[in-house]
Short mmCIF file of C-alpha atoms and ligand atoms in Angstrom, two decimals:
data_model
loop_
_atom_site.label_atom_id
_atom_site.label_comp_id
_atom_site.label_asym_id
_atom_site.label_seq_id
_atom_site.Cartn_x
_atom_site.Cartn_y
_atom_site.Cartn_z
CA UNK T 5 15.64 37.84 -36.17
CA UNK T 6 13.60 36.08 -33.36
CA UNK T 7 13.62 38.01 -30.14
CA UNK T 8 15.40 36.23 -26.78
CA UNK T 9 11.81 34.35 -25.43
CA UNK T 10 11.53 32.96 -28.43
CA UNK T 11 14.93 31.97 -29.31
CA UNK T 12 14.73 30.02 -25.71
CA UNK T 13 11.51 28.41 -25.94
CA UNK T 14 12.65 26.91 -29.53
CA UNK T 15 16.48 26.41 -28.82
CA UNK T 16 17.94 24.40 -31.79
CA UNK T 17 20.68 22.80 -29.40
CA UNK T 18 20.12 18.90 -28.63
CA UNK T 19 22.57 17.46 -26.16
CA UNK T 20 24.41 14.56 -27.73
CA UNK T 21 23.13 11.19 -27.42
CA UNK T 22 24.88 8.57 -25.25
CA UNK T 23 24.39 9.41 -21.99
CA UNK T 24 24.18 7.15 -19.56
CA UNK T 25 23.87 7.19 -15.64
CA UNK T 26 22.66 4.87 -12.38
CA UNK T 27 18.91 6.94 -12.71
CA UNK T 28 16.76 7.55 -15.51
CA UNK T 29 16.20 10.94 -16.26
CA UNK T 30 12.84 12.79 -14.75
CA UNK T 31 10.88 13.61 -17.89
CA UNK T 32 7.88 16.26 -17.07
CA UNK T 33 4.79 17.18 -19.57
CA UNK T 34 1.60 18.19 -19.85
CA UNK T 35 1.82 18.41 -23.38
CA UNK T 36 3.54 15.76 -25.76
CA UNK T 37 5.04 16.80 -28.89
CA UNK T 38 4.03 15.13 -32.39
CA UNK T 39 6.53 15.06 -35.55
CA UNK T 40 3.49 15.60 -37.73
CA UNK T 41 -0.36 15.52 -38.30
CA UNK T 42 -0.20 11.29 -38.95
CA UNK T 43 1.63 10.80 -35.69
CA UNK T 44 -0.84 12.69 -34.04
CA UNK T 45 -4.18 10.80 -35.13
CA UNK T 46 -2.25 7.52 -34.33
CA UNK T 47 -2.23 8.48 -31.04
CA UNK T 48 -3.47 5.94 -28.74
CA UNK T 49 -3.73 6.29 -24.55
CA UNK T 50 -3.78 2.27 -24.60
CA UNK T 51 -0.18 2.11 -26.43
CA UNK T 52 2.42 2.46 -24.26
CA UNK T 53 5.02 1.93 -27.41
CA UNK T 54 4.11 6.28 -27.85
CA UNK T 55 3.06 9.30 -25.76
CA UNK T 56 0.10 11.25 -26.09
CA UNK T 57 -0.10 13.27 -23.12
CA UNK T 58 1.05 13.92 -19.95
CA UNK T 59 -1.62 12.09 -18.66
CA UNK T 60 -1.61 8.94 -19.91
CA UNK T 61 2.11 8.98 -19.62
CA UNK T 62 5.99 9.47 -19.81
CA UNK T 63 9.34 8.10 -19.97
CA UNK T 64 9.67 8.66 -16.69
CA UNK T 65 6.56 6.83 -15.68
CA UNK T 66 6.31 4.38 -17.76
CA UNK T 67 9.96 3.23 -16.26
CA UNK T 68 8.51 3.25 -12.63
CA UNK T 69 5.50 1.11 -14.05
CA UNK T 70 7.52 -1.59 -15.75
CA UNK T 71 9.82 -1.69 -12.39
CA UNK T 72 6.68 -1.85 -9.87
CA UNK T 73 5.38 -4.76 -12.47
CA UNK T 74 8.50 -6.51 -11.96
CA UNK T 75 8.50 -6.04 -8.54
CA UNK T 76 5.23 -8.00 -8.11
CA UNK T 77 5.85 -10.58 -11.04
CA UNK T 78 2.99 -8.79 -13.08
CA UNK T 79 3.16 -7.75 -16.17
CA UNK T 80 1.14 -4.74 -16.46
CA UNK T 81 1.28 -1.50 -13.79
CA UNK T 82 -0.95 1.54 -13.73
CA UNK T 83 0.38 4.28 -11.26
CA UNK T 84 -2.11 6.36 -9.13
CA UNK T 85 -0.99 9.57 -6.91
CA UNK T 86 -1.74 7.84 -3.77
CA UNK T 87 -2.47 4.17 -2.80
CA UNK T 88 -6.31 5.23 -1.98
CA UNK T 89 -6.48 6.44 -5.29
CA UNK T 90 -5.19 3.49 -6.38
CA UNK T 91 -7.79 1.41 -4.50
CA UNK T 92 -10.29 4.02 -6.36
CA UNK T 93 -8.89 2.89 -10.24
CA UNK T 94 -9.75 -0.74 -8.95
CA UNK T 95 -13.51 0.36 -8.06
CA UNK T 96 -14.31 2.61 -10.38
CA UNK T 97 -12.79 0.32 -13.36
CA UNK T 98 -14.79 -2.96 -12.02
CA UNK T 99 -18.16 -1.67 -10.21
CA UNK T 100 -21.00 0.00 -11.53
CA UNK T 101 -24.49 0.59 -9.78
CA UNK T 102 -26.36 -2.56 -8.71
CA UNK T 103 -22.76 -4.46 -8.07
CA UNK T 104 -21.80 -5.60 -5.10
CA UNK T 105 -18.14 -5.44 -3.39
CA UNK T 106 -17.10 -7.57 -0.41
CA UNK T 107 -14.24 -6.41 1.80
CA UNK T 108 -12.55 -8.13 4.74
CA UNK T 109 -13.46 -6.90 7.90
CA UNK T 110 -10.47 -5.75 8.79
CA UNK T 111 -9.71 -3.90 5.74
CA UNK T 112 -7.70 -0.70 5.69
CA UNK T 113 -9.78 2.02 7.23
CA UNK T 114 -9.82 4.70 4.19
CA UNK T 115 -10.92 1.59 1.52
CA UNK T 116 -14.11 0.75 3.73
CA UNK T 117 -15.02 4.58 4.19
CA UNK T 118 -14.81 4.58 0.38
CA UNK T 119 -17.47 1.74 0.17
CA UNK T 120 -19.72 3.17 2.88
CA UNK T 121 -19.65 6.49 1.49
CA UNK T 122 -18.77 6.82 -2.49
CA UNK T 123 -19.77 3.40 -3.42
CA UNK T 124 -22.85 3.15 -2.09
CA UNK T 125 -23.60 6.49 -3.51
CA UNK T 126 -23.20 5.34 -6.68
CA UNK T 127 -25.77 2.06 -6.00
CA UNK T 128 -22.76 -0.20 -5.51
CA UNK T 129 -23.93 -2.62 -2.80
CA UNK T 130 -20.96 -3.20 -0.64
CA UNK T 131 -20.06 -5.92 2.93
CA UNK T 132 -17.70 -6.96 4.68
CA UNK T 133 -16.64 -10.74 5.20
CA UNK T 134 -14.27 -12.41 8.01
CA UNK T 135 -11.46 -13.10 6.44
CA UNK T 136 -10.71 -15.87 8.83
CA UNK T 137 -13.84 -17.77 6.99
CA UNK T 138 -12.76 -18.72 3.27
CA UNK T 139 -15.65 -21.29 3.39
CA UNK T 140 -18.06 -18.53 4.73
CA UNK T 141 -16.59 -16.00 1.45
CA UNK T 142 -17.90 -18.20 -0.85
CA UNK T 143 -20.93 -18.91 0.48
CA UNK T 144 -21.24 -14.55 0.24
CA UNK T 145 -20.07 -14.29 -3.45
CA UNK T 146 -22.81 -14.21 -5.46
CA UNK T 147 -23.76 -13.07 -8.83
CA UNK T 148 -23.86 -9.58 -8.58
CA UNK T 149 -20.50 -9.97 -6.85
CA UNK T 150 -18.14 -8.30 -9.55
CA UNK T 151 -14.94 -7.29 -6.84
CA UNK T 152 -13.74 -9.01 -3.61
CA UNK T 153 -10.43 -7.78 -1.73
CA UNK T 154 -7.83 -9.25 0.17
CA UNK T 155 -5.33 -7.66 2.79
CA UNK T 156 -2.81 -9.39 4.37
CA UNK T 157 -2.18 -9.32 6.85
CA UNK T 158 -5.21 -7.26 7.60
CA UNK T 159 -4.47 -3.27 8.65
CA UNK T 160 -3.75 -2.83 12.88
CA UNK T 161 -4.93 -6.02 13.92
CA UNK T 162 -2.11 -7.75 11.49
CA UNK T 163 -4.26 -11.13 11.60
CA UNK T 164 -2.96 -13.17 8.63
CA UNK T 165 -5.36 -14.94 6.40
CA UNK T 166 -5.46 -18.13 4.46
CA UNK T 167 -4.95 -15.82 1.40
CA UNK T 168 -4.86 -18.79 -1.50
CA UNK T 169 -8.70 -20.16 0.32
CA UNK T 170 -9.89 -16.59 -0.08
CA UNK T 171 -8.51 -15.91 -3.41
CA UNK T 172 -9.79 -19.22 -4.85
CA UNK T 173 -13.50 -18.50 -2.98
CA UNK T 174 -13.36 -15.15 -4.78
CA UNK T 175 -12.84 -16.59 -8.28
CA UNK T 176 -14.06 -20.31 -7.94
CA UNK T 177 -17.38 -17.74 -8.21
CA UNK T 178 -16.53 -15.33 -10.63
CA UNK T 179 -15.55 -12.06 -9.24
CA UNK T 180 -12.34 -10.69 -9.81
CA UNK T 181 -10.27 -10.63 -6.40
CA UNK T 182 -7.57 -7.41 -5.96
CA UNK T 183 -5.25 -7.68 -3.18
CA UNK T 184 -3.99 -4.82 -1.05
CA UNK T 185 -0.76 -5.29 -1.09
CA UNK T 186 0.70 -2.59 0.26
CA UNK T 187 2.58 -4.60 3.11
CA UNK T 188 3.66 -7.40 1.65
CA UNK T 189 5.36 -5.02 -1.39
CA UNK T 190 6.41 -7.59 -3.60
CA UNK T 191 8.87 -8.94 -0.98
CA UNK T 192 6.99 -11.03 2.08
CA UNK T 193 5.14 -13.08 -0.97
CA UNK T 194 4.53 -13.79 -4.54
CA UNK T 195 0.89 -12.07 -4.88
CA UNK T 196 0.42 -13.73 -8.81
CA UNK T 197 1.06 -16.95 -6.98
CA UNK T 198 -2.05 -16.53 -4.94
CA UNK T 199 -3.91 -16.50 -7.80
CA UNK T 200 -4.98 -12.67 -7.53
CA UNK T 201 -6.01 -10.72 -10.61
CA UNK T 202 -5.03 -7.12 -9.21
CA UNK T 203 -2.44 -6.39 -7.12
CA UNK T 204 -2.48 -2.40 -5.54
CA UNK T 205 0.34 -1.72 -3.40
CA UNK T 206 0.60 2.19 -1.84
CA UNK T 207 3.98 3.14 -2.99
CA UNK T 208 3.74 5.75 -0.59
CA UNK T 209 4.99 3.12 2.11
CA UNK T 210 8.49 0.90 1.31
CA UNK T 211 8.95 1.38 -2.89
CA UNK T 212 9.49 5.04 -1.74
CA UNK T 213 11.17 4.84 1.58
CA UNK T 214 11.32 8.39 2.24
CA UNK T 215 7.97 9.56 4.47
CA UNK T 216 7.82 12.06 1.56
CA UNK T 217 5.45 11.44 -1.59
CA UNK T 218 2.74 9.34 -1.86
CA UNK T 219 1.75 7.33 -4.73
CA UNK T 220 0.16 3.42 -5.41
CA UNK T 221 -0.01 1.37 -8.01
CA UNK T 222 -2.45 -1.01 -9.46
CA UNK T 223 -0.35 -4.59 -10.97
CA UNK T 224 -1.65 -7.02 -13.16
CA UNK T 225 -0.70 -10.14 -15.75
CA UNK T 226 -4.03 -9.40 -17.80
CA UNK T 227 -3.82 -7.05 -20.61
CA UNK T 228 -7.75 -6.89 -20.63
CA UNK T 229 -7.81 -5.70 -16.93
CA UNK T 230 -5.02 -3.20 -17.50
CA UNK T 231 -7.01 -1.90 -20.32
CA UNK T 232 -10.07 -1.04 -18.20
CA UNK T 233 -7.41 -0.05 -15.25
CA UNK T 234 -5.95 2.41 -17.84
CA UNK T 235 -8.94 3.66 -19.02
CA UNK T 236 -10.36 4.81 -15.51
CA UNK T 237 -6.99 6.11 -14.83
CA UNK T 238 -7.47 8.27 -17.69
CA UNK T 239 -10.78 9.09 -17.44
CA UNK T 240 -10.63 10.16 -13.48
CA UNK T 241 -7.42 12.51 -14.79
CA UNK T 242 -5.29 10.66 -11.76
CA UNK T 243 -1.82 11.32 -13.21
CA UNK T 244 1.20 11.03 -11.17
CA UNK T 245 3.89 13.90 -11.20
CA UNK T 246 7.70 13.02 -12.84
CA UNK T 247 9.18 14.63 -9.75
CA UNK T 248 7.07 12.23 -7.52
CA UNK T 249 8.07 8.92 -9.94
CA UNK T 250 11.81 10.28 -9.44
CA UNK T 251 11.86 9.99 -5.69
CA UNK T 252 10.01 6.32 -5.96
CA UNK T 253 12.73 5.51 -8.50
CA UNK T 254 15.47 6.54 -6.56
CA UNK T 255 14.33 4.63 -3.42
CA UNK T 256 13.35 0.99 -5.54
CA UNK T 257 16.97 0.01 -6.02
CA UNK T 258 17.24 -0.40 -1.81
CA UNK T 259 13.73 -1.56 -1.25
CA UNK T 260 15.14 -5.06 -0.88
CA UNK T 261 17.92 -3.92 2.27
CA UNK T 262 15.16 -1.54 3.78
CA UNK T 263 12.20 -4.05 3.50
CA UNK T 264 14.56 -6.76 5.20
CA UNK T 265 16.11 -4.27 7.95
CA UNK T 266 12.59 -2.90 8.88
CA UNK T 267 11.44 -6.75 9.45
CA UNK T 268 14.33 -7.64 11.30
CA UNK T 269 13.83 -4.72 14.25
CA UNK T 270 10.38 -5.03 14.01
CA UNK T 271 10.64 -8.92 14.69
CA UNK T 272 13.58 -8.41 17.64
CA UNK T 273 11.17 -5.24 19.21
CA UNK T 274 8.08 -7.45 18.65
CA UNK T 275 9.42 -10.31 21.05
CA UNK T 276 11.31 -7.81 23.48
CA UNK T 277 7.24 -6.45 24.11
CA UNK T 278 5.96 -9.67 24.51
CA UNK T 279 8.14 -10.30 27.51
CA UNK T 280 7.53 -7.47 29.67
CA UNK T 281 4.48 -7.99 31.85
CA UNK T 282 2.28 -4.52 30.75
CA UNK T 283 1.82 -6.20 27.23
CA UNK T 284 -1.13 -8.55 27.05
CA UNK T 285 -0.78 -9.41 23.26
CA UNK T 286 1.55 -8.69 20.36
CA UNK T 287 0.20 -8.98 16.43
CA UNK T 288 2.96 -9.67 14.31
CA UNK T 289 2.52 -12.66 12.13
CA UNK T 290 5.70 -13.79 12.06
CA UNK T 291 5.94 -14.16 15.13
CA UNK T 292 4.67 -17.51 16.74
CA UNK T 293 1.03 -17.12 18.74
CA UNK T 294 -0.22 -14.28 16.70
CA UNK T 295 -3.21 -14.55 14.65
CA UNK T 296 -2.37 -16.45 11.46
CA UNK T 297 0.94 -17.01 12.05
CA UNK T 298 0.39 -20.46 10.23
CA UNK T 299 -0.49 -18.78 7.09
CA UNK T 300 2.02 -16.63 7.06
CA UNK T 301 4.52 -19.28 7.23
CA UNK T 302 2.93 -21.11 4.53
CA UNK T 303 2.70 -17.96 2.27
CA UNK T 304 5.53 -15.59 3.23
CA UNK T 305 9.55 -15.76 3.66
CA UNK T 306 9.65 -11.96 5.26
CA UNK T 307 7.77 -9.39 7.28
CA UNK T 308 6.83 -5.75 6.74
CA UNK T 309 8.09 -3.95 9.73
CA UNK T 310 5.02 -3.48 11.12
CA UNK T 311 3.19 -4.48 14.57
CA UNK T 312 0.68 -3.85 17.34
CA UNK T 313 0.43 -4.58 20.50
CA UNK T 314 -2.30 -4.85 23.50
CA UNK T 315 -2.16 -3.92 26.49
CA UNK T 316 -3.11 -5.50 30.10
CA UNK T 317 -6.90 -4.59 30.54
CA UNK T 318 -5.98 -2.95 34.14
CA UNK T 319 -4.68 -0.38 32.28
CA UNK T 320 -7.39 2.28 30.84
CA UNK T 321 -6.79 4.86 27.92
CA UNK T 322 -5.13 7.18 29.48
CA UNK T 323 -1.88 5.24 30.72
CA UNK T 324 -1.70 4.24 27.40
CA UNK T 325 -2.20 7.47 26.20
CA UNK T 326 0.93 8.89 28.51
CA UNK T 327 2.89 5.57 27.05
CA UNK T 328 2.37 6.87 23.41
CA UNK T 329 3.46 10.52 24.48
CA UNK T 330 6.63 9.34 26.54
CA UNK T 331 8.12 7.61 23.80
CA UNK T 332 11.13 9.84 21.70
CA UNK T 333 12.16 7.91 18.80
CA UNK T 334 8.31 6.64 17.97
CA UNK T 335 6.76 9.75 17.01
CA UNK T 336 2.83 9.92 16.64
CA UNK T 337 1.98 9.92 13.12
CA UNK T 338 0.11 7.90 10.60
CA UNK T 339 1.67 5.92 7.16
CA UNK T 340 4.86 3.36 7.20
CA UNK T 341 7.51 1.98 5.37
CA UNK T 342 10.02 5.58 6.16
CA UNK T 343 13.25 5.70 8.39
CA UNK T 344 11.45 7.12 11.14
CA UNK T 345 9.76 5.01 13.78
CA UNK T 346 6.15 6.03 14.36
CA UNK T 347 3.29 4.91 16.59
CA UNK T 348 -0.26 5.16 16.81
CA UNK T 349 -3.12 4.30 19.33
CA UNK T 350 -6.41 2.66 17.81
CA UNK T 351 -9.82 2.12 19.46
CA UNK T 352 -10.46 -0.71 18.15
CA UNK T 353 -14.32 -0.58 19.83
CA UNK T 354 -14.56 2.54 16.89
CA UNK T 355 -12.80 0.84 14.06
CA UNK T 356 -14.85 -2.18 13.46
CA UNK T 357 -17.25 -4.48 14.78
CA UNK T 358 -16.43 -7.81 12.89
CA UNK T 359 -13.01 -9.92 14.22
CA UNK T 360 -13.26 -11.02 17.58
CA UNK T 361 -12.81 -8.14 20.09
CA UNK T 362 -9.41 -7.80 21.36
CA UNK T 363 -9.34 -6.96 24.84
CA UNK T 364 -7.50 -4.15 26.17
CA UNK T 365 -6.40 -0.74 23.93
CA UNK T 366 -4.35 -1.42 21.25
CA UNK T 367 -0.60 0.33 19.83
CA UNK T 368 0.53 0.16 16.02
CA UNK T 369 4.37 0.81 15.73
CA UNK T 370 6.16 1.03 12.35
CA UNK T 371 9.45 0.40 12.67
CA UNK T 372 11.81 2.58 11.16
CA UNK T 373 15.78 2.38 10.22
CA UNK T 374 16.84 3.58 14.09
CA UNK T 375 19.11 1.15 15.62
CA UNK T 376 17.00 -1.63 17.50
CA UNK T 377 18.94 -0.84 20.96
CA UNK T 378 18.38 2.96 21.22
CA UNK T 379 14.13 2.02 20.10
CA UNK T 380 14.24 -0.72 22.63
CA UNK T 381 15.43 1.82 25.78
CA UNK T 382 13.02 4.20 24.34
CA UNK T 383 10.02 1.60 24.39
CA UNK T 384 11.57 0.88 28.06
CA UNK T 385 11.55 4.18 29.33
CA UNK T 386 8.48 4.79 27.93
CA UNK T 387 6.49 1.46 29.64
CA UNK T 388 8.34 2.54 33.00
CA UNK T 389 6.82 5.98 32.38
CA UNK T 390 3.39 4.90 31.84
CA UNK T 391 2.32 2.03 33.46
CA UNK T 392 4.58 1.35 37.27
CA UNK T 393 2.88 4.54 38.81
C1 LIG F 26 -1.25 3.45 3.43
C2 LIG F 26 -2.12 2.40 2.91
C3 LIG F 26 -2.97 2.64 1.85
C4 LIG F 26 -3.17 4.00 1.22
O1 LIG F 26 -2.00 4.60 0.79
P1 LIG F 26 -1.91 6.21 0.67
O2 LIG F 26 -0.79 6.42 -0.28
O3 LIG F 26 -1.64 6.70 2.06
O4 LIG F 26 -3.22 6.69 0.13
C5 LIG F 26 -3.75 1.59 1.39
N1 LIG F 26 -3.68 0.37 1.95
C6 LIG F 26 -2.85 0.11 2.99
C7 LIG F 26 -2.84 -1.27 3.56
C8 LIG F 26 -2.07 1.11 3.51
O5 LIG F 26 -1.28 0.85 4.55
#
């Protein structure tokens, strides 16, 4: 007779098949079962038609890959456990010592850090380009250029590039081009369309929703990019957790509503600031005036919900510091794309040297699912707070 432990660890009963419900089931494993010895030597990390190991893989995540695939009209997805590390699989898979990466100058702050610091470490030449330049790109990409990024629009400063010039200066030279798509997420714009080859998106932002897990993914339509994707992704042990792919999955089905809500306050918020006389400037590229608001019209039919503003040079850090710490409903804190609104001063004199200075200090607010007339009194109250003293 087999004593209690092991009668539970190797339970004969196996629920009945059939079941069906709105959300896949969360699968968890470090270990994979085989039937037998043959199944195991067939095993394969590149074939996603089996499992081999937690790793490299499981119902569960293989369902949020082919969903975030769809999402972006790619055909391939490779999940990461954060959208840095996702940006990571991209480098590591494509550069090697002696290659040179370009990234726009007003990249997201973490990815250039990676360049300056691990890259360039590892002999990988890296520099930045103005994004505003397609011509000037492609008179940068050279031989040894193996990797060129995109943003749009580009992180803080929300400037909105000409994304099919810089795409085609990337390629019309050889390098692969990845885009950073973290705020468009499959919604604003068609990334494939653009004619990127990679498209990383930090699920950590709208595909979850919550302001609770973090995750990215890495999207292509090229089975021979996946492949070396994959492989880095297996090789740098960058798994992501079932319980983790369960909250993403449970959030994609209202990504559409959320995405659409967040760009609708954000826009109405957007041109309430740009009315009141303490804002010099508002960045939102939908919005008419802001830097490449023509390209996003040509490329986009939505908006993340997402936008800084500037503020009248009279008024120095410390005003705007007091505006930041008046507001209620904006609380300080980094990331986007959750139900709360949040806001964060930049020194922009500290965060890069490249786009044309901006004048005056500079507020990022993510707009959350809050009603847009109880955030508007709260950006009122704050202002009158701050700046009539
Ligand atoms: C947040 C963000 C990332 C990184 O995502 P994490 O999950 O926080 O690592 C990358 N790119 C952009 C544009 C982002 O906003």
């Amino acid at each position: 007779m087999t004593d209690k432990p092991t009668a539970l660890i190797h339970h004969p009963y196996q629920p009945p098949e059939g079941f069906e419900a709105v959300q896949p089931a969360v699968h968890k494993a470090s270990t994979v079962i085989f039937k037998d010895t043959a199944a195991l030597r067939a095993r394969s990390w590149k074939n996603r038609a089996g499992y081999t190991y937690g790793l490299h893989g499981t119902p569960t995540t293989f369902t949020l890959e082919e969903r975030i695939a769809s999402l972006e009209g790619g055909l391939h997805c490779v999940l990461a456990p954060s959208g840095l590390a996702a940006i990571t699989l991209v480098n590591m898979a494509f550069l090697k010592a002696g290659d040179e990466v370009l990234l726009p100058n007003n990249v997201y702050g973490p990815s250039r850090e990676q360049a300056r610091v691990l890259l360039a470490g590892f002999g990988v030449v890296w520099r930045e380009y103005d994004p505003a330049d397609p011509a000037a790109l492609a008179a940068m990409v050279g031989p040894a250029t193996k990797l060129v990024w995109v943003e749009a629009p580009g992180s803080v400063t929300m400037e909105f590039p000409d994304l099919r010039a810089l795409v085609q200066a990337a390629r019309s030279q050889g390098a692969l081009c990845a885009l950073d798509n973290t705020w468009g997420a499959g919604l604003a714009f068609d990334a494939f369309a653009t004619g990127v080859d990679l498209s990383m998106q930090a699920l950590t932002k709208y595909p979850s929703g919550g302001g609770d897990v973090l995750m990215g993914s890495v999207v292509t339509r090229d089975l021979d990019l996946h492949h070396k994707v994959l492989h880095a992704h297996g090789l740098l042990g960058v798994g992501v957790a079932g319980n983790d792919a369960e909250l993403i999955l449970r959030s994609l089905p209202t990504i559409g509503v959320r995405y659409a809500a967040h760009d609708r306050t954000a826009r109405a918020l957007a041109q309430w600031l740009g009315s009141q006389p303490q804002v010099s400037r508002v960045l939102h590229p939908a919005l008419a005036g802001s830097p490449g608001h023509d390209h996003w019209a040509a490329h986009c039919s939505a908006a993340a919900g997402l936008f800084s503003v500037t503020f009248d040079e009279r008024f120095g850090a410390a005003q705007v510091d007091t505006f930041v710490n008046s507001l209620r409903h904006f609380r300080l804190g980094y990331s986007w794309g959750g139900p709360m609104s949040l806001v964060v001063p930049y020194d922009l004199d500290v965060m890069r040297k490249g786009p044309a200075r901006l004048p005056g200090h500079l507020v990022r607010f993510s707009i959350g699912l809050e009603s847009v007339d109880d955030l508007q009194a709260d950006l009122a109250q704050a202002l009158a707070a701050a700046f009539t003293r």
